[in-house]
Amino acid sequence: MLSSAQIPGMVNYTEEDGLNSSYTYSLSQDNTGFLWIGSDNGLFRFDGREFKHFNNKQGLKNIEALSCIPLSNGEIFITPFLNDFAYLKNGRIINSDSNSELKKIQFTHNPDYYIDKNSLYLFSSYNPKNIYFYRNEKVGRIPLAVKTDSLDAYYAFGLSMHDKILYLSLQKKRGNILAYDIATKRKTACNLSIDNNTPIIRKGNIFVFRNKRKIDVYKLYNKFHFKKIKSYTAQENIHRLVVDNNYRLWLCPEEGGTMYFKQSLLDDSRFSDPVKMMENYIINDILVDKDNNTWFSTRNNGLFFIADRFFKNYIQFPVKNNLSNIKAIAKNSHGIFLGYNEAKSGIYHNGQITDLVFEKNIKIEHKSIFSDKNTVIFGLTRSLFQYDVMTKKKYFLKDFLLKNIVPYIPGSIILCTSDGLIAYHYKTGSYTEILSKERMYTALPYARDSLFAGNFKDLYKVSTVSKKKKLFLKGYYFTDLKKFGDNLYIGATNINGIILFDHSKILMKISEKAGLVTNQIKKIEIENKNIFWASTNYGLSRIELKGSHVKINNFTQTDGLPSNAVSGCVISGDTIYVGTSKGLGILSIKSLMSQKKFISKKVIINSVVIGGREFFDIHQLLTSQTPDNDVTFNVSFPDFTSQGKIAYLYKIEGLSNGWQTGNSQNIIFASLPPGRYTFKVFGIGYNGKRSYASTDLNFEILPKFWQTWWFRLMITSLGAAALFIIITLYFQKKRNKKLETLYYEKKIAELELQAIKAQINPHFIYNCLNSIQFLLYKKDYRETENYLQTFARMIRKTLNYSEKTFMTIKDEVDYLALYLNMEKLRLKNLFDYKIILSGSINENWAVPSLLIQPFVENAIKHGIAGLKDRKGNIQISFEHTGTSICVIIEDNGIGIGSERQTRPDSFGLRLSRKRIETFRQLFDTHIILEIYDLSEKEQRPGTQIKLYIKPYENQNTGMHR
């Protein structure tokens, strides 16, 4: 039987870690990965970093929690010692005072149980009368009729609600196992007869019977037929049997420790000798969790944990005396040579370590070991020993204050000592001094007569011929040197990581920034031309070089190392032998390299404090409102292999895109602004590995009414309205001011127009009076009378139209006809006239009053008045061009060419031009004046005047188009 008191690499959790109990009882794991521990001081939940304690303060009426049973809906049912049952839901203990349903469950003995998803079935192992079932906070009862005779006494076990079968055995005598049908209440005898008081456990269809020290394993067929598949007889009394999740059997002896059987109970093979471990501890329960890590609950010694990889390595290579602190390691074809932190060594060969003692009870440690065929040289702090593998003889060589041993030329080694470098020729037993009076820690030959040599500060090139040294690399304390290729060397340093260099310079530096676990490197081991290993106090690193690219894999206790304090390693094929402070590690390189890049777990959000309230049910809508806008997330990452070295990578989507990293399990965000957010968090475990996916949680910070969109919209609208009103008032005021200015300008223009009219009227009257004077002078009284009548009518119309700004075309035509008749009378029919209205002209359209008459007057006075060779002719036409009225005044007079040379524009024409400009300013009436000399335009005598008038439309005029 293989034995070890405590497996190297095992972790012990006690009161110092928060497990405040003496006895730890049953162990279980829920669906999220939490470990649950029943104890004499209540219930504990462990997430790999923190023990959360539930006792009477949290609601347990009985703190002797024998077992805790996780259900698939997240509830944890707690079975204490003798009744007072409770369960944990959403972070709160519910006892019988909170839920009276629990009072229905009553037992006189501690119950056994069976789980079916969300349903828990409890029954007594001794003459059960009822099966109680708990489901969704309700308790029901299934009555049994197991004991039909008062003399019968039954032991109940192996309940299966799927088959509705409860198995019974007689307590007081030997007899067949009975299968009790819960539905029909009938007992059916099975094929197996057992002794009374035989403890039995069941897992699936496997039943394990313990009859005193004999262990029998049976497999059940067809509900009633048992077949023995394995058997084992222990050398001591067994107080507990455990079948783990992998169907491996564990036996817990009364005297302490546990025995583990490698074979699965599902195999038909016989038991081999078990591995015994933990002899110094009384084991109460054993759990193999979902990651195949193993847990041990103990009496008075807390909780023990061992990671899956390390446990497998330990089981595969169980070595009896493998707990010594290894300080040096070497290998040859005869085995692996181990140097301890005392004057003792070990030789590992064929699964066993053989001790080799140099000096008893001398606490001087090994510094280095060299091996070549049958010769092994052990270098201790102040002694040097030579060992012959074939004869098994050891020889004391000489006292040195030794620092290191390195290979030299064939048959020789270099001793790095506090007094220099010395070559020892182990085939002849002679010594040669290479460098004296120099404290040297390491060396490496690189040419026939040259070597590198390093002290605690610098690296030198040393000539073995001249015995002189030359500084090569300054400021580097090299602890180990290895040749890696042609003109390529690797140096392990004390504080600067790994240095790659050639004969002349440093080529590359590899440090923590590149992925090393530490910059303090102890030893280098070459695997091949591209890969080497570095030993450190924080684990083992494998470095692969691909050109300038560096790939680093780090390995620790989690990966199977007995300890993270690694003094060195040697490689043989796929196996790497690692010397640590807790013994020899024997690992498969292929297995090490098969580790996953991510951890197949997610972070668990235990609770959220939002709005001053703590929520354990995070599936509900989580909201708060400012100013209660602080949010705290309590999280766990139950990656037990990381052994508490857990960090969290998190961010709030909707607040920031930047990720933050922290070690605290309480992640706090203060004073979040209103909005909808998503909390995202990754777990970071050992070696920086991250959870395979983030855990996401949505929540919302509600705004106060003044922070809502509709309030902001309302305020914005009111502000915009106020601004609009202010701007409107401002422009209204400005417009009123402008209108006031325009009003006064208009008044001025109107007064100016009236003044113009006042100038026109006297001018016209003056001309008429001249005509009357001329008739009286001729004593033509009849004509004078006719003229005075026409003149009177003309004066009345002029006075009438001079008061108006606009007049209709009809009135304009009547006024022009009256004026032309009067002028024709005055000039003795010197001319004829014609007024033509086109069919497209509306006589009611308005035109500026008295605008056309001055142009007609000019045609008479300056065009035809001086004609002697022909009779004058004046034609006035009103036409519509589609957008405006075109008034054409045409005469056959002398034209304007010679007239312009002798005389400026007439007074009436100037007044007319001014009136046109005034109309444009006052009424925005567009009037275009064009004057043509017909002799130039059409080669005929006369003048043509065109007025383009856009009709004015305004209610104030009372005239519309």
mmCIF file of C-alpha atoms in Angstrom, residues 463-748:
data_model
loop_
_atom_site.group_PDB
_atom_site.id
_atom_site.type_symbol
_atom_site.label_atom_id
_atom_site.label_comp_id
_atom_site.label_asym_id
_atom_site.label_seq_id
_atom_site.Cartn_x
_atom_site.Cartn_y
_atom_site.Cartn_z
ATOM 1 C CA SER A 463 41.336 33.579 -20.721
ATOM 2 C CA THR A 464 42.336 30.209 -19.260
ATOM 3 C CA VAL A 465 45.833 30.758 -20.666
ATOM 4 C CA SER A 466 46.691 34.246 -19.405
ATOM 5 C CA LYS A 467 44.357 33.993 -16.361
ATOM 6 C CA LYS A 468 43.135 37.498 -17.135
ATOM 7 C CA LYS A 469 39.543 38.698 -17.269
ATOM 8 C CA LYS A 470 37.886 41.416 -19.340
ATOM 9 C CA LEU A 471 34.570 43.078 -18.517
ATOM 10 C CA PHE A 472 31.887 41.960 -20.966
ATOM 11 C CA LEU A 473 28.427 42.801 -19.542
ATOM 12 C CA LYS A 474 28.208 45.253 -16.688
ATOM 13 C CA GLY A 475 25.474 45.283 -14.065
ATOM 14 C CA TYR A 476 24.080 41.786 -14.539
ATOM 15 C CA TYR A 477 24.149 39.212 -11.734
ATOM 16 C CA PHE A 478 24.031 35.918 -13.647
ATOM 17 C CA THR A 479 22.865 32.846 -11.713
ATOM 18 C CA ASP A 480 23.169 30.399 -14.625
ATOM 19 C CA LEU A 481 24.649 30.320 -18.128
ATOM 20 C CA LYS A 482 23.815 27.923 -20.958
ATOM 21 C CA LYS A 483 24.842 27.623 -24.591
ATOM 22 C CA PHE A 484 21.778 27.804 -26.844
ATOM 23 C CA GLY A 485 23.303 27.660 -30.303
ATOM 24 C CA ASP A 486 26.257 28.730 -32.415
ATOM 25 C CA ASN A 487 27.430 32.025 -30.926
ATOM 26 C CA LEU A 488 24.214 32.232 -28.874
ATOM 27 C CA TYR A 489 23.992 32.019 -25.093
ATOM 28 C CA ILE A 490 21.304 32.277 -22.428
ATOM 29 C CA GLY A 491 21.878 33.890 -19.068
ATOM 30 C CA ALA A 492 19.585 33.648 -16.043
ATOM 31 C CA THR A 493 19.887 36.755 -13.871
ATOM 32 C CA ASN A 494 18.960 37.560 -10.331
ATOM 33 C CA ILE A 495 16.835 40.655 -11.057
ATOM 34 C CA ASN A 496 16.887 41.262 -14.817
ATOM 35 C CA GLY A 497 15.105 38.218 -16.191
ATOM 36 C CA ILE A 498 16.707 36.289 -19.045
ATOM 37 C CA ILE A 499 19.455 37.678 -21.284
ATOM 38 C CA LEU A 500 20.294 36.306 -24.752
ATOM 39 C CA PHE A 501 23.706 37.369 -26.037
ATOM 40 C CA ASP A 502 26.510 36.442 -28.411
ATOM 41 C CA HIS A 503 30.282 36.987 -28.195
ATOM 42 C CA SER A 504 29.957 40.735 -28.525
ATOM 43 C CA LYS A 505 26.596 42.066 -27.349
ATOM 44 C CA ILE A 506 23.143 41.482 -25.853
ATOM 45 C CA LEU A 507 20.615 40.293 -28.439
ATOM 46 C CA MET A 508 17.402 40.096 -26.425
ATOM 47 C CA LYS A 509 16.024 40.642 -22.935
ATOM 48 C CA ILE A 510 13.066 38.622 -21.660
ATOM 49 C CA SER A 511 11.361 39.917 -18.534
ATOM 50 C CA GLU A 512 8.032 40.074 -16.759
ATOM 51 C CA LYS A 513 6.788 42.438 -19.460
ATOM 52 C CA ALA A 514 7.167 39.605 -21.968
ATOM 53 C CA GLY A 515 5.237 37.204 -19.704
ATOM 54 C CA LEU A 516 7.714 35.751 -17.186
ATOM 55 C CA VAL A 517 6.265 35.204 -13.722
ATOM 56 C CA THR A 518 9.305 36.958 -12.220
ATOM 57 C CA ASN A 519 12.579 38.589 -13.227
ATOM 58 C CA GLN A 520 14.454 36.511 -10.631
ATOM 59 C CA ILE A 521 15.621 33.404 -12.501
ATOM 60 C CA LYS A 522 17.510 30.536 -10.845
ATOM 61 C CA LYS A 523 18.340 27.974 -13.530
ATOM 62 C CA ILE A 524 18.029 27.384 -17.267
ATOM 63 C CA GLU A 525 17.335 23.996 -18.889
ATOM 64 C CA ILE A 526 17.506 23.535 -22.681
ATOM 65 C CA GLU A 527 14.752 21.452 -24.298
ATOM 66 C CA ASN A 528 15.745 21.921 -27.959
ATOM 67 C CA LYS A 529 17.229 24.540 -30.285
ATOM 68 C CA ASN A 530 14.131 26.772 -29.930
ATOM 69 C CA ILE A 531 12.841 26.048 -26.420
ATOM 70 C CA PHE A 532 14.250 26.355 -22.925
ATOM 71 C CA TRP A 533 12.866 26.327 -19.369
ATOM 72 C CA ALA A 534 13.450 28.790 -16.538
ATOM 73 C CA SER A 535 13.182 27.841 -12.838
ATOM 74 C CA THR A 536 12.040 30.494 -10.360
ATOM 75 C CA ASN A 537 10.614 30.900 -6.871
ATOM 76 C CA TYR A 538 7.218 31.515 -8.487
ATOM 77 C CA GLY A 539 6.982 28.471 -10.721
ATOM 78 C CA LEU A 540 8.357 27.176 -13.975
ATOM 79 C CA SER A 541 8.429 29.013 -17.333
ATOM 80 C CA ARG A 542 8.728 27.476 -20.784
ATOM 81 C CA ILE A 543 10.155 29.945 -23.329
ATOM 82 C CA GLU A 544 9.883 29.320 -27.048
ATOM 83 C CA LEU A 545 11.739 31.533 -29.530
ATOM 84 C CA LYS A 546 10.488 31.966 -33.085
ATOM 85 C CA GLY A 547 12.734 34.604 -34.597
ATOM 86 C CA SER A 548 12.093 37.786 -32.637
ATOM 87 C CA HIS A 549 8.792 36.435 -31.285
ATOM 88 C CA VAL A 550 8.745 35.026 -27.750
ATOM 89 C CA LYS A 551 6.055 32.645 -26.463
ATOM 90 C CA ILE A 552 5.975 31.970 -22.722
ATOM 91 C CA ASN A 553 3.943 29.401 -20.787
ATOM 92 C CA ASN A 554 4.057 29.552 -16.993
ATOM 93 C CA PHE A 555 3.330 26.612 -14.700
ATOM 94 C CA THR A 556 2.681 26.567 -10.961
ATOM 95 C CA GLN A 557 1.275 24.300 -8.259
ATOM 96 C CA THR A 558 -2.032 24.538 -10.061
ATOM 97 C CA ASP A 559 -0.481 22.633 -12.952
ATOM 98 C CA GLY A 560 0.964 19.904 -10.711
ATOM 99 C CA LEU A 561 4.183 21.328 -9.282
ATOM 100 C CA PRO A 562 4.711 20.216 -5.660
ATOM 101 C CA SER A 563 5.661 23.816 -4.892
ATOM 102 C CA ASN A 564 6.134 27.081 -6.754
ATOM 103 C CA ALA A 565 9.675 27.361 -5.348
ATOM 104 C CA VAL A 566 11.552 25.598 -8.156
ATOM 105 C CA SER A 567 15.320 25.171 -7.820
ATOM 106 C CA GLY A 568 15.837 23.515 -11.216
ATOM 107 C CA CYS A 569 14.586 20.948 -13.691
ATOM 108 C CA VAL A 570 15.850 18.289 -16.112
ATOM 109 C CA ILE A 571 14.140 16.861 -19.192
ATOM 110 C CA SER A 572 13.988 13.286 -20.426
ATOM 111 C CA GLY A 573 11.821 12.792 -23.507
ATOM 112 C CA ASP A 574 8.313 14.083 -22.781
ATOM 113 C CA THR A 575 8.900 14.083 -19.012
ATOM 114 C CA ILE A 576 10.198 17.021 -17.043
ATOM 115 C CA TYR A 577 11.567 16.394 -13.534
ATOM 116 C CA VAL A 578 11.203 19.448 -11.337
ATOM 117 C CA GLY A 579 13.035 19.985 -8.067
ATOM 118 C CA THR A 580 10.954 22.056 -5.626
ATOM 119 C CA SER A 581 10.872 22.987 -1.980
ATOM 120 C CA LYS A 582 8.278 20.224 -1.421
ATOM 121 C CA GLY A 583 9.813 17.375 -3.343
ATOM 122 C CA LEU A 584 10.208 16.124 -6.868
ATOM 123 C CA GLY A 585 7.593 16.873 -9.507
ATOM 124 C CA ILE A 586 7.302 14.484 -12.439
ATOM 125 C CA LEU A 587 5.200 15.976 -15.217
ATOM 126 C CA SER A 588 4.354 15.289 -18.837
ATOM 127 C CA ILE A 589 5.325 18.207 -21.065
ATOM 128 C CA LYS A 590 2.556 17.327 -23.488
ATOM 129 C CA SER A 591 0.049 17.371 -20.652
ATOM 130 C CA LEU A 592 1.372 20.706 -19.399
ATOM 131 C CA MET A 593 1.074 22.236 -22.846
ATOM 132 C CA SER A 594 -2.492 21.025 -23.250
ATOM 133 C CA GLN A 595 -3.756 23.549 -20.719
ATOM 134 C CA LYS A 596 -6.627 25.703 -21.911
ATOM 135 C CA LYS A 597 -6.182 29.352 -22.732
ATOM 136 C CA PHE A 598 -9.333 30.276 -20.847
ATOM 137 C CA ILE A 599 -10.971 29.149 -17.623
ATOM 138 C CA SER A 600 -14.240 27.381 -18.327
ATOM 139 C CA LYS A 601 -16.149 29.373 -15.711
ATOM 140 C CA LYS A 602 -17.940 32.672 -15.451
ATOM 141 C CA VAL A 603 -18.053 35.238 -12.709
ATOM 142 C CA ILE A 604 -21.030 34.917 -10.356
ATOM 143 C CA ILE A 605 -22.792 38.085 -9.230
ATOM 144 C CA ASN A 606 -23.834 37.275 -5.672
ATOM 145 C CA SER A 607 -25.746 40.452 -4.981
ATOM 146 C CA VAL A 608 -26.238 44.015 -6.111
ATOM 147 C CA VAL A 609 -26.638 46.987 -3.805
ATOM 148 C CA ILE A 610 -28.571 49.644 -5.686
ATOM 149 C CA GLY A 611 -30.724 52.431 -4.345
ATOM 150 C CA GLY A 612 -29.624 51.572 -0.818
ATOM 151 C CA ARG A 613 -31.098 48.043 -1.077
ATOM 152 C CA GLU A 614 -29.300 44.722 -1.561
ATOM 153 C CA PHE A 615 -30.725 42.377 -4.179
ATOM 154 C CA PHE A 616 -29.776 38.700 -4.249
ATOM 155 C CA ASP A 617 -32.186 37.818 -7.037
ATOM 156 C CA ILE A 618 -30.406 39.536 -9.907
ATOM 157 C CA HIS A 619 -32.860 38.254 -12.511
ATOM 158 C CA GLN A 620 -35.371 40.911 -11.549
ATOM 159 C CA LEU A 621 -35.344 44.414 -12.990
ATOM 160 C CA LEU A 622 -32.746 46.405 -11.062
ATOM 161 C CA THR A 623 -33.447 50.121 -10.924
ATOM 162 C CA SER A 624 -32.666 53.095 -8.773
ATOM 163 C CA GLN A 625 -33.138 56.820 -8.956
ATOM 164 C CA THR A 626 -30.834 59.718 -8.385
ATOM 165 C CA PRO A 627 -29.573 60.766 -5.895
ATOM 166 C CA ASP A 628 -29.439 57.070 -4.806
ATOM 167 C CA ASN A 629 -27.199 56.311 -7.769
ATOM 168 C CA ASP A 630 -24.349 54.334 -6.131
ATOM 169 C CA VAL A 631 -24.147 50.694 -7.271
ATOM 170 C CA THR A 632 -22.114 47.896 -5.644
ATOM 171 C CA PHE A 633 -21.665 44.458 -7.197
ATOM 172 C CA ASN A 634 -20.563 41.585 -4.972
ATOM 173 C CA VAL A 635 -18.921 39.019 -7.234
ATOM 174 C CA SER A 636 -17.157 35.675 -7.016
ATOM 175 C CA PHE A 637 -15.076 33.650 -9.426
ATOM 176 C CA PRO A 638 -15.090 30.084 -8.044
ATOM 177 C CA ASP A 639 -11.946 28.892 -9.768
ATOM 178 C CA PHE A 640 -10.485 26.876 -6.915
ATOM 179 C CA THR A 641 -7.324 25.976 -8.805
ATOM 180 C CA SER A 642 -6.277 29.632 -8.680
ATOM 181 C CA GLN A 643 -6.144 29.244 -4.877
ATOM 182 C CA GLY A 644 -7.470 32.709 -4.149
ATOM 183 C CA LYS A 645 -5.308 34.551 -6.689
ATOM 184 C CA ILE A 646 -8.336 36.057 -8.362
ATOM 185 C CA ALA A 647 -8.808 39.414 -10.072
ATOM 186 C CA TYR A 648 -11.676 40.953 -12.015
ATOM 187 C CA LEU A 649 -11.793 42.770 -15.342
ATOM 188 C CA TYR A 650 -14.918 44.884 -15.624
ATOM 189 C CA LYS A 651 -16.633 47.873 -17.170
ATOM 190 C CA ILE A 652 -20.029 49.587 -17.370
ATOM 191 C CA GLU A 653 -21.334 49.682 -20.924
ATOM 192 C CA GLY A 654 -23.147 52.941 -21.493
ATOM 193 C CA LEU A 655 -20.776 54.765 -19.154
ATOM 194 C CA SER A 656 -17.298 54.003 -20.456
ATOM 195 C CA ASN A 657 -15.616 51.727 -22.977
ATOM 196 C CA GLY A 658 -12.480 51.356 -20.842
ATOM 197 C CA TRP A 659 -11.916 48.167 -18.840
ATOM 198 C CA GLN A 660 -10.798 48.307 -15.209
ATOM 199 C CA THR A 661 -9.021 45.648 -13.154
ATOM 200 C CA GLY A 662 -9.396 45.051 -9.424
ATOM 201 C CA ASN A 663 -8.944 42.382 -6.765
ATOM 202 C CA SER A 664 -11.860 43.294 -4.528
ATOM 203 C CA GLN A 665 -15.024 41.212 -4.635
ATOM 204 C CA ASN A 666 -17.022 44.398 -4.096
ATOM 205 C CA ILE A 667 -16.988 46.490 -7.272
ATOM 206 C CA ILE A 668 -18.346 49.953 -6.563
ATOM 207 C CA PHE A 669 -19.567 52.616 -8.973
ATOM 208 C CA ALA A 670 -20.451 55.930 -7.355
ATOM 209 C CA SER A 671 -22.821 58.647 -8.580
ATOM 210 C CA LEU A 672 -23.840 57.078 -11.879
ATOM 211 C CA PRO A 673 -25.784 59.461 -14.121
ATOM 212 C CA PRO A 674 -29.280 58.415 -15.214
ATOM 213 C CA GLY A 675 -29.306 55.854 -17.992
ATOM 214 C CA ARG A 676 -29.527 52.184 -18.931
ATOM 215 C CA TYR A 677 -26.318 50.271 -18.306
ATOM 216 C CA THR A 678 -24.802 46.806 -18.669
ATOM 217 C CA PHE A 679 -22.252 45.628 -16.118
ATOM 218 C CA LYS A 680 -19.733 43.256 -17.755
ATOM 219 C CA VAL A 681 -17.137 41.363 -15.749
ATOM 220 C CA PHE A 682 -14.503 38.708 -16.479
ATOM 221 C CA GLY A 683 -12.690 36.623 -13.884
ATOM 222 C CA ILE A 684 -8.898 36.429 -14.047
ATOM 223 C CA GLY A 685 -7.326 33.381 -12.446
ATOM 224 C CA TYR A 686 -3.870 31.901 -12.131
ATOM 225 C CA ASN A 687 -1.279 32.799 -14.773
ATOM 226 C CA GLY A 688 -3.561 35.588 -15.945
ATOM 227 C CA LYS A 689 -6.085 33.224 -17.501
ATOM 228 C CA ARG A 690 -9.472 34.750 -18.069
ATOM 229 C CA SER A 691 -12.974 33.362 -17.843
ATOM 230 C CA TYR A 692 -14.200 32.149 -21.220
ATOM 231 C CA ALA A 693 -17.002 34.739 -21.320
ATOM 232 C CA SER A 694 -18.147 37.795 -19.453
ATOM 233 C CA THR A 695 -21.012 37.870 -16.980
ATOM 234 C CA ASP A 696 -23.481 40.592 -17.956
ATOM 235 C CA LEU A 697 -26.110 42.328 -15.860
ATOM 236 C CA ASN A 698 -28.476 45.070 -16.989
ATOM 237 C CA PHE A 699 -29.653 47.799 -14.651
ATOM 238 C CA GLU A 700 -31.033 51.289 -14.875
ATOM 239 C CA ILE A 701 -30.604 54.548 -12.993
ATOM 240 C CA LEU A 702 -33.880 56.430 -13.288
ATOM 241 C CA PRO A 703 -33.742 60.229 -13.451
ATOM 242 C CA LYS A 704 -35.657 62.662 -11.266
ATOM 243 C CA PHE A 705 -38.442 64.405 -13.142
ATOM 244 C CA TRP A 706 -36.171 67.326 -13.911
ATOM 245 C CA GLN A 707 -33.717 64.895 -15.518
ATOM 246 C CA THR A 708 -36.261 63.185 -17.784
ATOM 247 C CA TRP A 709 -36.328 63.683 -21.520
ATOM 248 C CA TRP A 710 -39.863 65.048 -21.486
ATOM 249 C CA PHE A 711 -38.956 67.585 -18.799
ATOM 250 C CA ARG A 712 -35.864 68.573 -20.714
ATOM 251 C CA LEU A 713 -37.984 68.773 -23.866
ATOM 252 C CA MET A 714 -40.524 70.909 -22.055
ATOM 253 C CA ILE A 715 -37.813 73.186 -20.669
ATOM 254 C CA THR A 716 -36.196 73.334 -24.086
ATOM 255 C CA SER A 717 -39.557 74.102 -25.659
ATOM 256 C CA LEU A 718 -40.321 76.781 -23.067
ATOM 257 C CA GLY A 719 -36.865 78.205 -23.501
ATOM 258 C CA ALA A 720 -37.270 78.157 -27.256
ATOM 259 C CA ALA A 721 -40.697 79.755 -26.921
ATOM 260 C CA ALA A 722 -39.345 82.406 -24.578
ATOM 261 C CA LEU A 723 -36.434 83.010 -26.909
ATOM 262 C CA PHE A 724 -38.841 83.161 -29.842
ATOM 263 C CA ILE A 725 -41.011 85.666 -27.996
ATOM 264 C CA ILE A 726 -38.005 87.748 -27.057
ATOM 265 C CA ILE A 727 -36.679 87.649 -30.599
ATOM 266 C CA THR A 728 -40.162 88.349 -31.969
ATOM 267 C CA LEU A 729 -40.628 91.298 -29.602
ATOM 268 C CA TYR A 730 -37.173 92.526 -30.500
ATOM 269 C CA PHE A 731 -37.844 92.346 -34.236
ATOM 270 C CA GLN A 732 -41.405 93.621 -33.721
ATOM 271 C CA LYS A 733 -39.979 96.605 -31.911
ATOM 272 C CA LYS A 734 -37.386 96.999 -34.611
ATOM 273 C CA ARG A 735 -40.085 96.549 -37.275
ATOM 274 C CA ASN A 736 -42.377 99.047 -35.546
ATOM 275 C CA LYS A 737 -39.511 101.457 -35.425
ATOM 276 C CA LYS A 738 -38.828 100.800 -39.077
ATOM 277 C CA LEU A 739 -42.562 101.112 -39.881
ATOM 278 C CA GLU A 740 -42.642 104.300 -37.939
ATOM 279 C CA THR A 741 -39.675 105.493 -39.960
ATOM 280 C CA LEU A 742 -41.343 104.279 -43.150
ATOM 281 C CA TYR A 743 -44.574 105.967 -42.066
ATOM 282 C CA TYR A 744 -42.812 109.252 -41.711
ATOM 283 C CA GLU A 745 -40.926 108.633 -44.946
ATOM 284 C CA LYS A 746 -44.235 107.820 -46.602
ATOM 285 C CA LYS A 747 -45.785 110.949 -45.215
ATOM 286 C CA ILE A 748 -42.845 112.915 -46.503
#
